[in-house]
Coordinates of C-alpha atoms in Angstrom, one line a residue:
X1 CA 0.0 0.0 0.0
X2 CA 0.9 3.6 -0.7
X3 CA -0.7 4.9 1.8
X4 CA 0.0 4.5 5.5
X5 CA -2.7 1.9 7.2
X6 CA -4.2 3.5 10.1
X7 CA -7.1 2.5 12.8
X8 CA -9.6 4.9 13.6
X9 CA -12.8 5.3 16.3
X10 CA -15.4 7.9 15.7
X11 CA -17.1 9.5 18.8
X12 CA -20.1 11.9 19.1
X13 CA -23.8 12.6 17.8
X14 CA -24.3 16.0 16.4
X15 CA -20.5 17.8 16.7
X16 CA -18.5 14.5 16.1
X17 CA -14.6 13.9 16.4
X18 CA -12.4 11.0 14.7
X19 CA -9.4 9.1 16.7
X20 CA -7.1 7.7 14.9
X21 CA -4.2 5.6 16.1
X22 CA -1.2 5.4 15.0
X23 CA 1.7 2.9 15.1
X24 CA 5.4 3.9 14.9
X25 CA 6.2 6.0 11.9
X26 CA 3.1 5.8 10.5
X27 CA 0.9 9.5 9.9
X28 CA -2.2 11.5 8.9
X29 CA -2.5 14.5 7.3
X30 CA -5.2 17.2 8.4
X31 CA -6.7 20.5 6.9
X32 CA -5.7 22.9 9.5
X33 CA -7.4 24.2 11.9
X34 CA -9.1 20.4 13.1
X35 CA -6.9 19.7 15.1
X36 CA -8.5 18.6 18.6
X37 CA -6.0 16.4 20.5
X38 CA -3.3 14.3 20.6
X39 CA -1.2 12.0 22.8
X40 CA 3.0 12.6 23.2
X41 CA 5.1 11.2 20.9
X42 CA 3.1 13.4 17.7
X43 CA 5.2 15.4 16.0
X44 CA 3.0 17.6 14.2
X45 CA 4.4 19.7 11.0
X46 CA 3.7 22.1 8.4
X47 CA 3.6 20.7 5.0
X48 CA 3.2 22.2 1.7
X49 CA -0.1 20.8 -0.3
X50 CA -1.0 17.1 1.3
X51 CA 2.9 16.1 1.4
X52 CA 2.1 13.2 -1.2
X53 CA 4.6 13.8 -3.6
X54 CA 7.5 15.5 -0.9
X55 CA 10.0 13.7 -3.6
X56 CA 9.0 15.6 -6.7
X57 CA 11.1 18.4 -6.0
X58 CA 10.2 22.0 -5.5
X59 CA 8.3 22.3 -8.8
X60 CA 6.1 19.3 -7.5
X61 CA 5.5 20.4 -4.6
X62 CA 4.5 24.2 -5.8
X63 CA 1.9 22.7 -8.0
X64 CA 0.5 20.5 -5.4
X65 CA 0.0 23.4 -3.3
X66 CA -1.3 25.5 -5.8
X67 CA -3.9 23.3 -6.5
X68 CA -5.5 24.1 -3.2
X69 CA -5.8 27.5 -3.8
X70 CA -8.2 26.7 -6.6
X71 CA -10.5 25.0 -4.0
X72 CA -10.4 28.1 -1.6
X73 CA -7.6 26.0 0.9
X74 CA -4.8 26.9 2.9
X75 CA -1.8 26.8 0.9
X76 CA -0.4 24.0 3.7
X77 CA -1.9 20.9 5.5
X78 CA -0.5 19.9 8.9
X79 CA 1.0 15.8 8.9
X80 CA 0.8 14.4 12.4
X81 CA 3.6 11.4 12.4
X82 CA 4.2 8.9 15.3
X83 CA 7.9 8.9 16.4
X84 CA 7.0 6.8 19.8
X85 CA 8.0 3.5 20.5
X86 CA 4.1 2.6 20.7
X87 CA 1.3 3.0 19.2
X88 CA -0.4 7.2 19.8
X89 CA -3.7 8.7 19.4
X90 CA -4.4 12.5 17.6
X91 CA -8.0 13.0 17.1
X92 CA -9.7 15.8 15.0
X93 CA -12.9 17.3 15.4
X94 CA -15.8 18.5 13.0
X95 CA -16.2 22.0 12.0
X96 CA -19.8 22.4 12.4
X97 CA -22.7 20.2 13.8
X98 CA -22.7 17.2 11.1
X99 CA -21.3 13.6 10.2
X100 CA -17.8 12.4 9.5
X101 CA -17.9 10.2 7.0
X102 CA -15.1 7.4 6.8
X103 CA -14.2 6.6 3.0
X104 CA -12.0 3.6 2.2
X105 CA -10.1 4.5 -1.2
X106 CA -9.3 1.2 -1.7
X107 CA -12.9 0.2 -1.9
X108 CA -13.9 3.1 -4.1
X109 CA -11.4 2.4 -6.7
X110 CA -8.7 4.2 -5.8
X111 CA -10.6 7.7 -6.1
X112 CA -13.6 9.8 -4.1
X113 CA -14.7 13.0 -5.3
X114 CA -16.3 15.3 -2.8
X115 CA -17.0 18.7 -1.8
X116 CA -14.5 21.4 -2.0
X117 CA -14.8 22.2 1.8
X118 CA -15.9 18.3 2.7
X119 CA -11.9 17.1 3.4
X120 CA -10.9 16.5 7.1
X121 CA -8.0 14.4 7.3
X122 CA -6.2 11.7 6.0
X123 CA -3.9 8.6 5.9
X124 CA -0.5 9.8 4.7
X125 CA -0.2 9.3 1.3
X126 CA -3.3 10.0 -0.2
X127 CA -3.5 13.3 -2.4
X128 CA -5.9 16.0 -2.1
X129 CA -6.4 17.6 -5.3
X130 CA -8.8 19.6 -8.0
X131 CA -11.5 17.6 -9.9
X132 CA -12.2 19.9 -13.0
X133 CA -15.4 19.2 -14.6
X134 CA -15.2 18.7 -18.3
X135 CA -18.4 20.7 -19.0
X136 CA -18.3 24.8 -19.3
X137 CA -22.2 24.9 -17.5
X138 CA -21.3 23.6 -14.5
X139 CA -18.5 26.4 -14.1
X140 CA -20.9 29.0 -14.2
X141 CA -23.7 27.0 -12.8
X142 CA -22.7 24.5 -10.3
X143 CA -22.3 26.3 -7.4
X144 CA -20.3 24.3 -4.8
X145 CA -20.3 21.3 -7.2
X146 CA -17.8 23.2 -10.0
X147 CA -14.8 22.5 -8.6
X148 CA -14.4 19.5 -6.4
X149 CA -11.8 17.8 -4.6
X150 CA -10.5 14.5 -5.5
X151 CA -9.1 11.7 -3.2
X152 CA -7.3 9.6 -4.8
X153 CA -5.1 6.8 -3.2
X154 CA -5.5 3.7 -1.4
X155 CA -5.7 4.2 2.2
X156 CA -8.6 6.0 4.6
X157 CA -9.7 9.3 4.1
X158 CA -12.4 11.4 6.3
X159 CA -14.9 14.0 5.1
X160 CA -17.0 15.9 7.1
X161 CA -21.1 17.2 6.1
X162 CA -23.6 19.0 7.9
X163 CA -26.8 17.7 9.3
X164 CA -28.2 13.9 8.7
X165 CA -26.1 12.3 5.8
X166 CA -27.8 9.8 3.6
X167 CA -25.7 7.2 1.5
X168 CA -27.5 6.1 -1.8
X169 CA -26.2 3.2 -3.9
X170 CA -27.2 3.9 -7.5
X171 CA -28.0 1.4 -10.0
X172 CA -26.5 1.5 -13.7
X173 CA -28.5 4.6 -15.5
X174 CA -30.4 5.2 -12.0
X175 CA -30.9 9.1 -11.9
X176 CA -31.0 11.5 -8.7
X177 CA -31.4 15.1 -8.5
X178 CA -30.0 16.7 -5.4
X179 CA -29.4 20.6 -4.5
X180 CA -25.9 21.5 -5.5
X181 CA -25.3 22.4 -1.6
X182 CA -26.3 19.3 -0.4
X183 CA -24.2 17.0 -2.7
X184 CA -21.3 16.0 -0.4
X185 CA -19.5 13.5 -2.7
X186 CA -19.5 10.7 -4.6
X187 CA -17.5 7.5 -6.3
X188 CA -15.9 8.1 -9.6
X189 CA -18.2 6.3 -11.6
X190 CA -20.9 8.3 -11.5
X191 CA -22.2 10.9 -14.1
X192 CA -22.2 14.3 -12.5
X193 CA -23.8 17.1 -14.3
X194 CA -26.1 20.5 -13.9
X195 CA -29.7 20.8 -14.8
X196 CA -32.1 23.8 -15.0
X197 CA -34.9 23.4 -13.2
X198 CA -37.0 25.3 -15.6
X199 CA -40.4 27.4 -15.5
X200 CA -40.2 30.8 -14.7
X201 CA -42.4 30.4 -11.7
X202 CA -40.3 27.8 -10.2
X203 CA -37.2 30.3 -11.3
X204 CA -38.7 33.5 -9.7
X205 CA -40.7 32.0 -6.4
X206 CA -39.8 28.5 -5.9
X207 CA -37.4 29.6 -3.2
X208 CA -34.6 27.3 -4.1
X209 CA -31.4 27.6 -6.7
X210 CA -32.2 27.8 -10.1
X211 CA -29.8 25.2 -10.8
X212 CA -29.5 21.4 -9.6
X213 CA -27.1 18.1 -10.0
X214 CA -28.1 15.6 -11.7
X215 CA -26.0 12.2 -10.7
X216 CA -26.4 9.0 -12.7
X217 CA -25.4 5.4 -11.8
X218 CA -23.8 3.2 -10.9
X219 CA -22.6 4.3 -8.1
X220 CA -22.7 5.6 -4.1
X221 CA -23.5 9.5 -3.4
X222 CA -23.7 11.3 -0.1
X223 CA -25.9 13.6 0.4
X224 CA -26.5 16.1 3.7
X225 CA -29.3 17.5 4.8
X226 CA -27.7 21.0 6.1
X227 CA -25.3 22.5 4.1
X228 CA -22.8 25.2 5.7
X229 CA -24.0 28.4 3.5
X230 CA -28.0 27.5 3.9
X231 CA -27.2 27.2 8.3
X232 CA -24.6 30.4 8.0
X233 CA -27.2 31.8 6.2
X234 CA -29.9 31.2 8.5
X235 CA -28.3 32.2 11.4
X236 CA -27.5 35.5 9.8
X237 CA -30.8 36.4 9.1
X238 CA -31.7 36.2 12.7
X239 CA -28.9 37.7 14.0
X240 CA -29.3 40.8 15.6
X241 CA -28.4 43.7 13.1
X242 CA -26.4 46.8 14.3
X243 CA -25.7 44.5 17.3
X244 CA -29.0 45.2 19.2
X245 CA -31.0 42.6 21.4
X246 CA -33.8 41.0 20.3
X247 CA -35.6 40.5 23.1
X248 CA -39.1 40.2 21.9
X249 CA -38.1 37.6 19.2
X250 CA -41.0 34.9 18.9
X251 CA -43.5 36.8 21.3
X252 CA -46.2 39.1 19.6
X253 CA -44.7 42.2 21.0
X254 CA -42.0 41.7 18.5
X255 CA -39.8 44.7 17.9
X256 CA -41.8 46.6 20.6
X257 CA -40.8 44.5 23.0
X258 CA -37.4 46.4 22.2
X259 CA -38.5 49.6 22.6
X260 CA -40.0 49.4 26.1
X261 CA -37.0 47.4 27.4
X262 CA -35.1 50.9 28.0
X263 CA -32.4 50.0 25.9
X264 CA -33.7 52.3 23.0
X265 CA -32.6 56.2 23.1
X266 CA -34.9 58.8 21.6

């Protein structure tokens, strides 16, 4: 194998974390900031791009970097290697109230496309990189789903959704539609494209994107049921704006509430 063989435990409901153990010299690389915990022994370091191809030489490893700017990443991922005598224990914890999603490479085929924000961490030795699509309407149309990140390798990888996930197995020429947010990832033989959802009315006051994927068998899809941008933009609409209470939120009094509470000057 390529990639380094690692165990891994998965703890939680709604904000969950992954444990994964480590024997002597073996690693896991991380998108940083998920970094929860980890036993002595770790040595954590900075890494340019996902420190697949550290023997490429500085032109390699540039381009493997700047790959991850394409996908809105940090230019660097942190690898967390195991230079104990026995076996340590780094965990890494979700971003938002979700699932982590453990996907075995070797069982996909060697390759997992997902997401562009979906990575969490890694065995060393798979590479993170860009999944172009190959059709000019889902550039200007697809949303999240444009460009997507590619796992390629044969070891464990870790991606990370919001909300319930739901895991369909497609049949050969089996179609689903799914909201471009809510597409986490899926294997590389399925047919990924863009649709119009079409009518003006559904356009104009259907409340939901004009635009939506269309993913054809064979093949397994993940799909969650709360995308980042629809809960950061829910909980900016109710914030507070100008940084005043809302007090009366939910009652009938409503924004009156606010003015009698004496924290409104005239």
């Amino acid at each position: 194998m390529r990639s380094h063989e690692i165990d891994y435990e998965i703890f939680g409901e709604e904000m969950q974390f992954v444990e994964i153990e480590l024997d002597p010299q073996e690693a896991v690389v991380a998108e940083a900031g998920s970094f929860m915990m980890m036993e002595t022994g770790i040595q954590m370091e900075t890494i340019f791009g996902d420190g697949s191809n550290q023997d490429s030489g500085v032109l390699g490893k540039l381009f493997s970097a700047g790959k991850r700017l394409l996908t809105g990443e940090s230019l660097f991922m942190t690898a967390y290697l195991n230079q104990g005598s026995g076996k340590k224990k780094v965990s890494f914890a979700s971003p938002y109230p979700g699932r982590i999603i453990p996907i075995d490479l070797a069982e996909k085929g060697g390759k997992f496309i997902c997401q562009k924000d979906a990575f969490l961490c890694a065995a060393k030795g798979v590479t993170v990189g860009v999944e172009f699509s190959k059709k000019l309407g889902r550039g200007f149309f697809g949303g999240e789903g444009f460009i997507m990140q590619k796992l390629e390798g044969d070891g464990m990888a870790f991606v990370h959704a919001g909300g319930t996930i739901v895991r369909k197995e497609l049949q050969p020429g089996e179609v689903l539609k799914v909201d471009t947010g809510c597409l986490v990832g899926f294997s590389q033989t399925v047919d990924y494209d863009i649709e119009f959802v079409g009518g003006i009315k559904n356009s104009i006051f259907g409340g939901e994107g004009l635009f939506y994927a269309t993913l054809r068998g064979p093949g397994a899809v993940y799909i969650q049921s709360l995308p980042f941008s629809r809960l950061a933009s829910r909980v900016f609409a109710a914030a507070p704006q100008g940084g005043g209470k809302q007090k009366g939120e939910g009652s009938i009094l409503g924004g009156i509430g606010n003015l009698l509470d004496g924290d409104n000057n005239f």
